Amino acid sequence: MSDYDVIVAGGGLTGTITAQSIAHYSNQNLKILVVDRNPATFPGRKSLAGWVCGDACSKEAVDFMTDRIKVQWTKPEIEHDVKGVMAFSPDKETAIPFDGAGYMLNRQKLPEIQNERCRKMGIELENEISLTGLIYEGQQVIGVQGTDNKTKEPFKKTSKIVIDATGVTSMLRNGLQNSTKVEKRIDRRDLESTGRYIMYFEPGEKDLTEFDPDYCIIHLDQDIAPGGYGWVFPKADNKVNIGLGVEKSLLDKRNQRLGKKDNVESLMKEYLHRNTAIQNAKLSNDPEDINNNSGVFQVSVRRQNDCMVSGGYMMVGDSAWMPKPIDAGGIGPALIAGTILGNNVVQAIEAKDVSEASLWQFNLDYIKEYGYKTAGLELFRRLVQQMTNDQISYGMKHFLGNMDVESISKGEHPDFSGLGKIGMIIRGALNKTVAEGLRYTSKENQWLVQHYNNYPKEPQGFDQWNKQLHQRLNESFTKIETFGS
Ligand SMILES: Cc1cc2nc3c(=O)[nH]c(=O)nc-3n(C[C@H](O)[C@H](O)[C@H](O)COP(=O)(O)OP(=O)(O)OC[C@H]3O[C@@H](n4cnc5c(N)ncnc54)[C@H](O)[C@@H]3O)c2cc1C
């Protein structure tokens, strides 16, 4: 007899949504425990640096959750409304809208409210538990173990299913012993090092490409944010979440190219300093920001883990590498996945079967809703990462048609198959290479979407499917490097 029906490891944004989804779909009939290493005073904190995030989230994803599991977000967890995200080219001559209307969240307030909701739904919460691994019985995960930081005693609890929502650094995933299908380690090039400040400021020059109270602004710029981007997200007319992300090996190359020795922190300072719309910026001392106004953390920018379940074990959110490859937006996919997963868990427990085969449906349901497009976006990200500023500016100005912009704004890979056809004059050899690269990733994207539509219905077909995926991706990664400048 298990201690719980379900243990959710990690009570961050994803863990608490997932727990609520399970409670919703089971009519609060399952015994659920959420375990987190944070003290009760700092729920959902990612690390000692705070709840490091850009805090932006699309309304569409929140509606997905609210419609299905009836969890509603309002103020104060929503701090500010935005009309969308605008991505500016390095020369700032072109802007692409992303994602539609959305919200700026207060990531410190949100988990407090989420936890309150969990308690009302009968979900138990245990704090100050550092989990180190899973407990197994044969091929089946049957619980979690770690240390209770309050008593320094070992902590062990059993359950029918363990949900891993411990974030990108998940020790549970890294040490998983009952699956050869779940990927354990991430390639360093699929991680972005990111940092941000939450600040109040005095208005400087009025320049809507630098600060816009109605739009989240993204700056693509390989000098200030190599392999990533800078962002200026409004929290009020005079309050901002400003930060940037870089890919480490591309930062090294950029430093060599410019003869500099920058790191994420020095680039963040420079990015803030050069913003003419933001003057005399000061870190926010609001009670709900005070422990969260400056920090650095990492985020993955690849497709979700190729397999997200094993016997008695499921992963969701950052632990499954769900953030979108082109913009590192992880909240939307986490809300979608957490909502879906609740239903899968309840079905499996009702069927009295929590084997890998029984939990498999989660892979299929997530891919159908969201995951079908992420491998293509991963290729697109790799291509853009190795372009120069001039190439990105030229490409955004000349190669993006209305349809492509619409695809990008919906989070789909744009279709560049018409690029370079008769009548299109492309200036310079480097831009021809960009056009070829874009045509190539569009073509590969079509294959990948099709391949994900054929994701095996049962675990038996996975090895063959995954071999084909990796063969194709490895060829693509090599080919994409030939489009580099
Ligand atoms: C700088 C930055 C900017 C970002 N900007 C955006 C953005 O604007 N929009 C967006 O959509 N996404 C953004 N993201 C991504 C987004 O923050 C994540 O996708 C989201 O926080 C994922 O939530 P999670 O609950 O899966 O993981 P986390 O938020 O990392 O939560 C994990 C939880 O598990 C707990 N935990 C971890 N290990 C253990 C352990 N061993 N034992 C017990 N508990 C443990 C932690 O204490 C924490 O509470 C950004 C990320 C970064 C780093």
JSON list of N, CA and C and ligand atoms in Angstrom, two decimals, residues 10-14 36-38 44-46 52-56 107 129-131 165-167 171 194 231 233 297-299 317-318 323 328-332, ligand 1:
[
{"chain": "A", "resi": 10, "resn": "GLY", "atom": "N", "xyz": [8.69, 18.64, -6.78]},
{"chain": "A", "resi": 10, "resn": "GLY", "atom": "CA", "xyz": [8.89, 20.01, -7.26]},
{"chain": "A", "resi": 10, "resn": "GLY", "atom": "C", "xyz": [7.58, 20.78, -7.25]},
{"chain": "A", "resi": 11, "resn": "GLY", "atom": "N", "xyz": [7.51, 21.75, -6.35]},
{"chain": "A", "resi": 11, "resn": "GLY", "atom": "CA", "xyz": [6.28, 22.55, -6.24]},
{"chain": "A", "resi": 11, "resn": "GLY", "atom": "C", "xyz": [6.46, 23.92, -6.87]},
{"chain": "A", "resi": 12, "resn": "GLY", "atom": "N", "xyz": [7.06, 23.95, -8.08]},
{"chain": "A", "resi": 12, "resn": "GLY", "atom": "CA", "xyz": [7.18, 25.21, -8.81]},
{"chain": "A", "resi": 12, "resn": "GLY", "atom": "C", "xyz": [5.91, 25.47, -9.60]},
{"chain": "A", "resi": 13, "resn": "LEU", "atom": "N", "xyz": [6.04, 26.31, -10.60]},
{"chain": "A", "resi": 13, "resn": "LEU", "atom": "CA", "xyz": [4.88, 26.65, -11.42]},
{"chain": "A", "resi": 13, "resn": "LEU", "atom": "C", "xyz": [4.24, 25.40, -12.01]},
{"chain": "A", "resi": 14, "resn": "THR", "atom": "N", "xyz": [5.05, 24.53, -12.60]},
{"chain": "A", "resi": 14, "resn": "THR", "atom": "CA", "xyz": [4.51, 23.35, -13.26]},
{"chain": "A", "resi": 14, "resn": "THR", "atom": "C", "xyz": [3.94, 22.34, -12.26]},
{"chain": "A", "resi": 36, "resn": "ASP", "atom": "N", "xyz": [8.73, 19.93, -2.07]},
{"chain": "A", "resi": 36, "resn": "ASP", "atom": "CA", "xyz": [9.65, 20.94, -2.60]},
{"chain": "A", "resi": 36, "resn": "ASP", "atom": "C", "xyz": [10.76, 21.23, -1.60]},
{"chain": "A", "resi": 37, "resn": "ARG", "atom": "N", "xyz": [11.90, 21.65, -2.10]},
{"chain": "A", "resi": 37, "resn": "ARG", "atom": "CA", "xyz": [13.04, 21.91, -1.21]},
{"chain": "A", "resi": 37, "resn": "ARG", "atom": "C", "xyz": [12.98, 23.30, -0.57]},
{"chain": "A", "resi": 38, "resn": "ASN", "atom": "N", "xyz": [12.15, 24.18, -1.12]},
{"chain": "A", "resi": 38, "resn": "ASN", "atom": "CA", "xyz": [12.08, 25.54, -0.58]},
{"chain": "A", "resi": 38, "resn": "ASN", "atom": "C", "xyz": [11.41, 25.57, 0.79]},
{"chain": "A", "resi": 44, "resn": "GLY", "atom": "N", "xyz": [7.99, 27.70, -4.56]},
{"chain": "A", "resi": 44, "resn": "GLY", "atom": "CA", "xyz": [8.17, 27.73, -6.01]},
{"chain": "A", "resi": 44, "resn": "GLY", "atom": "C", "xyz": [9.43, 28.44, -6.49]},
{"chain": "A", "resi": 45, "resn": "ARG", "atom": "N", "xyz": [10.33, 28.79, -5.56]},
{"chain": "A", "resi": 45, "resn": "ARG", "atom": "CA", "xyz": [11.55, 29.49, -5.98]},
{"chain": "A", "resi": 45, "resn": "ARG", "atom": "C", "xyz": [12.46, 28.51, -6.73]},
{"chain": "A", "resi": 46, "resn": "LYS", "atom": "N", "xyz": [13.03, 28.99, -7.86]},
{"chain": "A", "resi": 46, "resn": "LYS", "atom": "CA", "xyz": [13.85, 28.07, -8.68]},
{"chain": "A", "resi": 46, "resn": "LYS", "atom": "C", "xyz": [15.17, 27.73, -8.01]},
{"chain": "A", "resi": 52, "resn": "VAL", "atom": "N", "xyz": [13.83, 33.30, -11.09]},
{"chain": "A", "resi": 52, "resn": "VAL", "atom": "CA", "xyz": [14.39, 34.00, -12.26]},
{"chain": "A", "resi": 52, "resn": "VAL", "atom": "C", "xyz": [13.64, 33.63, -13.55]},
{"chain": "A", "resi": 53, "resn": "CYS", "atom": "N", "xyz": [13.00, 34.63, -14.16]},
{"chain": "A", "resi": 53, "resn": "CYS", "atom": "CA", "xyz": [12.14, 34.39, -15.32]},
{"chain": "A", "resi": 53, "resn": "CYS", "atom": "C", "xyz": [11.84, 35.73, -15.99]},
{"chain": "A", "resi": 54, "resn": "GLY", "atom": "N", "xyz": [11.45, 35.70, -17.26]},
{"chain": "A", "resi": 54, "resn": "GLY", "atom": "CA", "xyz": [11.00, 36.92, -17.93]},
{"chain": "A", "resi": 54, "resn": "GLY", "atom": "C", "xyz": [9.57, 37.26, -17.52]},
{"chain": "A", "resi": 55, "resn": "ASP", "atom": "N", "xyz": [8.86, 36.29, -16.93]},
{"chain": "A", "resi": 55, "resn": "ASP", "atom": "CA", "xyz": [7.52, 36.47, -16.35]},
{"chain": "A", "resi": 55, "resn": "ASP", "atom": "C", "xyz": [6.39, 36.62, -17.37]},
{"chain": "A", "resi": 56, "resn": "ALA", "atom": "N", "xyz": [6.69, 36.47, -18.67]},
{"chain": "A", "resi": 56, "resn": "ALA", "atom": "CA", "xyz": [5.66, 36.68, -19.69]},
{"chain": "A", "resi": 56, "resn": "ALA", "atom": "C", "xyz": [4.98, 35.36, -20.04]},
{"chain": "A", "resi": 107, "resn": "ARG", "atom": "N", "xyz": [6.05, 36.21, -10.27]},
{"chain": "A", "resi": 107, "resn": "ARG", "atom": "CA", "xyz": [6.43, 34.81, -10.04]},
{"chain": "A", "resi": 107, "resn": "ARG", "atom": "C", "xyz": [6.62, 34.49, -8.56]},
{"chain": "A", "resi": 129, "resn": "ILE", "atom": "N", "xyz": [12.29, 19.73, 1.71]},
{"chain": "A", "resi": 129, "resn": "ILE", "atom": "CA", "xyz": [12.74, 18.36, 1.44]},
{"chain": "A", "resi": 129, "resn": "ILE", "atom": "C", "xyz": [13.59, 18.42, 0.17]},
{"chain": "A", "resi": 130, "resn": "SER", "atom": "N", "xyz": [14.86, 18.08, 0.30]},
{"chain": "A", "resi": 130, "resn": "SER", "atom": "CA", "xyz": [15.71, 18.01, -0.90]},
{"chain": "A", "resi": 130, "resn": "SER", "atom": "C", "xyz": [15.70, 16.59, -1.42]},
{"chain": "A", "resi": 131, "resn": "LEU", "atom": "N", "xyz": [15.09, 16.40, -2.57]},
{"chain": "A", "resi": 131, "resn": "LEU", "atom": "CA", "xyz": [15.01, 15.05, -3.14]},
{"chain": "A", "resi": 131, "resn": "LEU", "atom": "C", "xyz": [16.30, 14.72, -3.86]},
{"chain": "A", "resi": 165, "resn": "ALA", "atom": "N", "xyz": [8.63, 17.33, -11.55]},
{"chain": "A", "resi": 165, "resn": "ALA", "atom": "CA", "xyz": [8.49, 18.73, -11.97]},
{"chain": "A", "resi": 165, "resn": "ALA", "atom": "C", "xyz": [9.56, 19.55, -11.27]},
{"chain": "A", "resi": 166, "resn": "THR", "atom": "N", "xyz": [10.78, 18.96, -11.18]},
{"chain": "A", "resi": 166, "resn": "THR", "atom": "CA", "xyz": [11.84, 19.63, -10.42]},
{"chain": "A", "resi": 166, "resn": "THR", "atom": "C", "xyz": [12.71, 20.55, -11.28]},
{"chain": "A", "resi": 167, "resn": "GLY", "atom": "N", "xyz": [12.27, 20.84, -12.49]},
{"chain": "A", "resi": 167, "resn": "GLY", "atom": "CA", "xyz": [12.97, 21.86, -13.27]},
{"chain": "A", "resi": 167, "resn": "GLY", "atom": "C", "xyz": [14.12, 21.32, -14.09]},
{"chain": "A", "resi": 171, "resn": "MET", "atom": "N", "xyz": [17.43, 16.12, -10.74]},
{"chain": "A", "resi": 171, "resn": "MET", "atom": "CA", "xyz": [18.27, 14.99, -10.33]},
{"chain": "A", "resi": 171, "resn": "MET", "atom": "C", "xyz": [17.53, 13.67, -10.55]},
{"chain": "A", "resi": 194, "resn": "THR", "atom": "N", "xyz": [20.91, 32.67, -18.76]},
{"chain": "A", "resi": 194, "resn": "THR", "atom": "CA", "xyz": [20.06, 33.85, -18.81]},
{"chain": "A", "resi": 194, "resn": "THR", "atom": "C", "xyz": [20.08, 34.59, -17.49]},
{"chain": "A", "resi": 231, "resn": "TRP", "atom": "N", "xyz": [15.63, 41.10, -23.69]},
{"chain": "A", "resi": 231, "resn": "TRP", "atom": "CA", "xyz": [14.19, 41.42, -23.57]},
{"chain": "A", "resi": 231, "resn": "TRP", "atom": "C", "xyz": [13.94, 42.58, -22.62]},
{"chain": "A", "resi": 233, "resn": "PHE", "atom": "N", "xyz": [10.51, 43.64, -20.88]},
{"chain": "A", "resi": 233, "resn": "PHE", "atom": "CA", "xyz": [9.10, 43.29, -20.68]},
{"chain": "A", "resi": 233, "resn": "PHE", "atom": "C", "xyz": [8.50, 44.24, -19.64]},
{"chain": "A", "resi": 297, "resn": "PHE", "atom": "N", "xyz": [19.94, 32.27, -14.25]},
{"chain": "A", "resi": 297, "resn": "PHE", "atom": "CA", "xyz": [19.54, 30.85, -14.23]},
{"chain": "A", "resi": 297, "resn": "PHE", "atom": "C", "xyz": [19.63, 30.32, -15.65]},
{"chain": "A", "resi": 298, "resn": "GLN", "atom": "N", "xyz": [19.38, 29.03, -15.83]},
{"chain": "A", "resi": 298, "resn": "GLN", "atom": "CA", "xyz": [19.46, 28.49, -17.19]},
{"chain": "A", "resi": 298, "resn": "GLN", "atom": "C", "xyz": [18.11, 27.98, -17.68]},
{"chain": "A", "resi": 299, "resn": "VAL", "atom": "N", "xyz": [17.97, 27.94, -18.99]},
{"chain": "A", "resi": 299, "resn": "VAL", "atom": "CA", "xyz": [16.73, 27.46, -19.58]},
{"chain": "A", "resi": 299, "resn": "VAL", "atom": "C", "xyz": [17.08, 26.67, -20.84]},
{"chain": "A", "resi": 317, "resn": "GLY", "atom": "N", "xyz": [7.09, 20.04, -17.66]},
{"chain": "A", "resi": 317, "resn": "GLY", "atom": "CA", "xyz": [7.70, 21.37, -17.47]},
{"chain": "A", "resi": 317, "resn": "GLY", "atom": "C", "xyz": [9.18, 21.35, -17.82]},
{"chain": "A", "resi": 318, "resn": "ASP", "atom": "N", "xyz": [9.97, 22.17, -17.11]},
{"chain": "A", "resi": 318, "resn": "ASP", "atom": "CA", "xyz": [11.39, 22.31, -17.47]},
{"chain": "A", "resi": 318, "resn": "ASP", "atom": "C", "xyz": [12.18, 21.02, -17.29]},
{"chain": "A", "resi": 323, "resn": "PRO", "atom": "N", "xyz": [10.42, 24.27, -22.55]},
{"chain": "A", "resi": 323, "resn": "PRO", "atom": "CA", "xyz": [10.39, 25.63, -23.10]},
{"chain": "A", "resi": 323, "resn": "PRO", "atom": "C", "xyz": [10.57, 25.66, -24.62]},
{"chain": "A", "resi": 328, "resn": "ALA", "atom": "N", "xyz": [12.35, 30.32, -25.63]},
{"chain": "A", "resi": 328, "resn": "ALA", "atom": "CA", "xyz": [12.53, 29.84, -24.25]},
{"chain": "A", "resi": 328, "resn": "ALA", "atom": "C", "xyz": [11.29, 30.05, -23.38]},
{"chain": "A", "resi": 329, "resn": "GLY", "atom": "N", "xyz": [10.16, 30.29, -24.00]},
{"chain": "A", "resi": 329, "resn": "GLY", "atom": "CA", "xyz": [8.92, 30.43, -23.23]},
{"chain": "A", "resi": 329, "resn": "GLY", "atom": "C", "xyz": [8.52, 29.06, -22.69]},
{"chain": "A", "resi": 330, "resn": "GLY", "atom": "N", "xyz": [8.60, 28.90, -21.37]},
{"chain": "A", "resi": 330, "resn": "GLY", "atom": "CA", "xyz": [8.31, 27.59, -20.78]},
{"chain": "A", "resi": 330, "resn": "GLY", "atom": "C", "xyz": [7.00, 27.56, -20.02]},
{"chain": "A", "resi": 331, "resn": "ILE", "atom": "N", "xyz": [6.43, 28.73, -19.73]},
{"chain": "A", "resi": 331, "resn": "ILE", "atom": "CA", "xyz": [5.21, 28.74, -18.91]},
{"chain": "A", "resi": 331, "resn": "ILE", "atom": "C", "xyz": [4.04, 28.18, -19.71]},
{"chain": "A", "resi": 332, "resn": "GLY", "atom": "N", "xyz": [3.89, 28.65, -20.96]},
{"chain": "A", "resi": 332, "resn": "GLY", "atom": "CA", "xyz": [2.79, 28.17, -21.81]},
{"chain": "A", "resi": 332, "resn": "GLY", "atom": "C", "xyz": [2.80, 26.66, -21.95]},
{"chain": "B", "resi": 1, "resn": "LIG", "atom": "C1", "xyz": [15.90, 34.08, -17.18]},
{"chain": "B", "resi": 1, "resn": "LIG", "atom": "C2", "xyz": [14.73, 33.30, -17.64]},
{"chain": "B", "resi": 1, "resn": "LIG", "atom": "C3", "xyz": [13.70, 33.94, -18.30]},
{"chain": "B", "resi": 1, "resn": "LIG", "atom": "C4", "xyz": [12.57, 33.23, -18.69]},
{"chain": "B", "resi": 1, "resn": "LIG", "atom": "N1", "xyz": [11.54, 33.92, -19.24]},
{"chain": "B", "resi": 1, "resn": "LIG", "atom": "C5", "xyz": [10.39, 33.30, -19.53]},
{"chain": "B", "resi": 1, "resn": "LIG", "atom": "C6", "xyz": [9.26, 34.03, -19.98]},
{"chain": "B", "resi": 1, "resn": "LIG", "atom": "O1", "xyz": [9.25, 35.26, -20.05]},
{"chain": "B", "resi": 1, "resn": "LIG", "atom": "N2", "xyz": [8.14, 33.33, -20.30]},
{"chain": "B", "resi": 1, "resn": "LIG", "atom": "C7", "xyz": [8.08, 31.98, -20.19]},
{"chain": "B", "resi": 1, "resn": "LIG", "atom": "O2", "xyz": [7.05, 31.41, -20.54]},
{"chain": "B", "resi": 1, "resn": "LIG", "atom": "N3", "xyz": [9.12, 31.26, -19.72]},
{"chain": "B", "resi": 1, "resn": "LIG", "atom": "C8", "xyz": [10.27, 31.89, -19.37]},
{"chain": "B", "resi": 1, "resn": "LIG", "atom": "N4", "xyz": [11.31, 31.16, -18.84]},
{"chain": "B", "resi": 1, "resn": "LIG", "atom": "C9", "xyz": [11.11, 29.73, -18.55]},
{"chain": "B", "resi": 1, "resn": "LIG", "atom": "C10", "xyz": [10.24, 29.55, -17.27]},
{"chain": "B", "resi": 1, "resn": "LIG", "atom": "O3", "xyz": [10.77, 30.30, -16.23]},
{"chain": "B", "resi": 1, "resn": "LIG", "atom": "C11", "xyz": [10.18, 28.06, -16.90]},
{"chain": "B", "resi": 1, "resn": "LIG", "atom": "O4", "xyz": [9.71, 27.36, -18.04]},
{"chain": "B", "resi": 1, "resn": "LIG", "atom": "C12", "xyz": [9.25, 27.77, -15.72]},
{"chain": "B", "resi": 1, "resn": "LIG", "atom": "O5", "xyz": [9.65, 28.39, -14.55]},
{"chain": "B", "resi": 1, "resn": "LIG", "atom": "C13", "xyz": [9.25, 26.26, -15.49]},
{"chain": "B", "resi": 1, "resn": "LIG", "atom": "O6", "xyz": [8.66, 25.94, -14.30]},
{"chain": "B", "resi": 1, "resn": "LIG", "atom": "P1", "xyz": [8.94, 24.52, -13.59]},
{"chain": "B", "resi": 1, "resn": "LIG", "atom": "O7", "xyz": [7.99, 24.49, -12.47]},
{"chain": "B", "resi": 1, "resn": "LIG", "atom": "O8", "xyz": [8.91, 23.45, -14.61]},
{"chain": "B", "resi": 1, "resn": "LIG", "atom": "O9", "xyz": [10.42, 24.60, -13.07]},
{"chain": "B", "resi": 1, "resn": "LIG", "atom": "P2", "xyz": [11.02, 25.55, -11.94]},
{"chain": "B", "resi": 1, "resn": "LIG", "atom": "O10", "xyz": [10.38, 26.90, -12.01]},
{"chain": "B", "resi": 1, "resn": "LIG", "atom": "O11", "xyz": [12.49, 25.46, -12.06]},
{"chain": "B", "resi": 1, "resn": "LIG", "atom": "O12", "xyz": [10.54, 24.89, -10.56]},
{"chain": "B", "resi": 1, "resn": "LIG", "atom": "C14", "xyz": [11.13, 23.71, -10.06]},
{"chain": "B", "resi": 1, "resn": "LIG", "atom": "C15", "xyz": [10.71, 23.51, -8.62]},
{"chain": "B", "resi": 1, "resn": "LIG", "atom": "O13", "xyz": [11.25, 22.26, -8.16]},
{"chain": "B", "resi": 1, "resn": "LIG", "atom": "C16", "xyz": [11.94, 22.45, -6.94]},
{"chain": "B", "resi": 1, "resn": "LIG", "atom": "N5", "xyz": [13.07, 21.51, -6.90]},
{"chain": "B", "resi": 1, "resn": "LIG", "atom": "C17", "xyz": [14.10, 21.42, -7.78]},
{"chain": "B", "resi": 1, "resn": "LIG", "atom": "N6", "xyz": [14.94, 20.43, -7.45]},
{"chain": "B", "resi": 1, "resn": "LIG", "atom": "C18", "xyz": [14.45, 19.89, -6.31]},
{"chain": "B", "resi": 1, "resn": "LIG", "atom": "C19", "xyz": [14.89, 18.82, -5.46]},
{"chain": "B", "resi": 1, "resn": "LIG", "atom": "N7", "xyz": [16.00, 18.14, -5.74]},
{"chain": "B", "resi": 1, "resn": "LIG", "atom": "N8", "xyz": [14.15, 18.52, -4.38]},
{"chain": "B", "resi": 1, "resn": "LIG", "atom": "C20", "xyz": [13.00, 19.21, -4.11]},
{"chain": "B", "resi": 1, "resn": "LIG", "atom": "N9", "xyz": [12.54, 20.22, -4.87]},
{"chain": "B", "resi": 1, "resn": "LIG", "atom": "C21", "xyz": [13.25, 20.56, -5.95]},
{"chain": "B", "resi": 1, "resn": "LIG", "atom": "C22", "xyz": [12.41, 23.89, -6.96]},
{"chain": "B", "resi": 1, "resn": "LIG", "atom": "O14", "xyz": [12.59, 24.36, -5.64]},
{"chain": "B", "resi": 1, "resn": "LIG", "atom": "C23", "xyz": [11.24, 24.58, -7.68]},
{"chain": "B", "resi": 1, "resn": "LIG", "atom": "O15", "xyz": [10.23, 24.95, -6.76]},
{"chain": "B", "resi": 1, "resn": "LIG", "atom": "C24", "xyz": [12.47, 31.83, -18.46]},
{"chain": "B", "resi": 1, "resn": "LIG", "atom": "C25", "xyz": [13.54, 31.17, -17.83]},
{"chain": "B", "resi": 1, "resn": "LIG", "atom": "C26", "xyz": [14.65, 31.88, -17.40]},
{"chain": "B", "resi": 1, "resn": "LIG", "atom": "C27", "xyz": [15.74, 31.16, -16.69]}
]
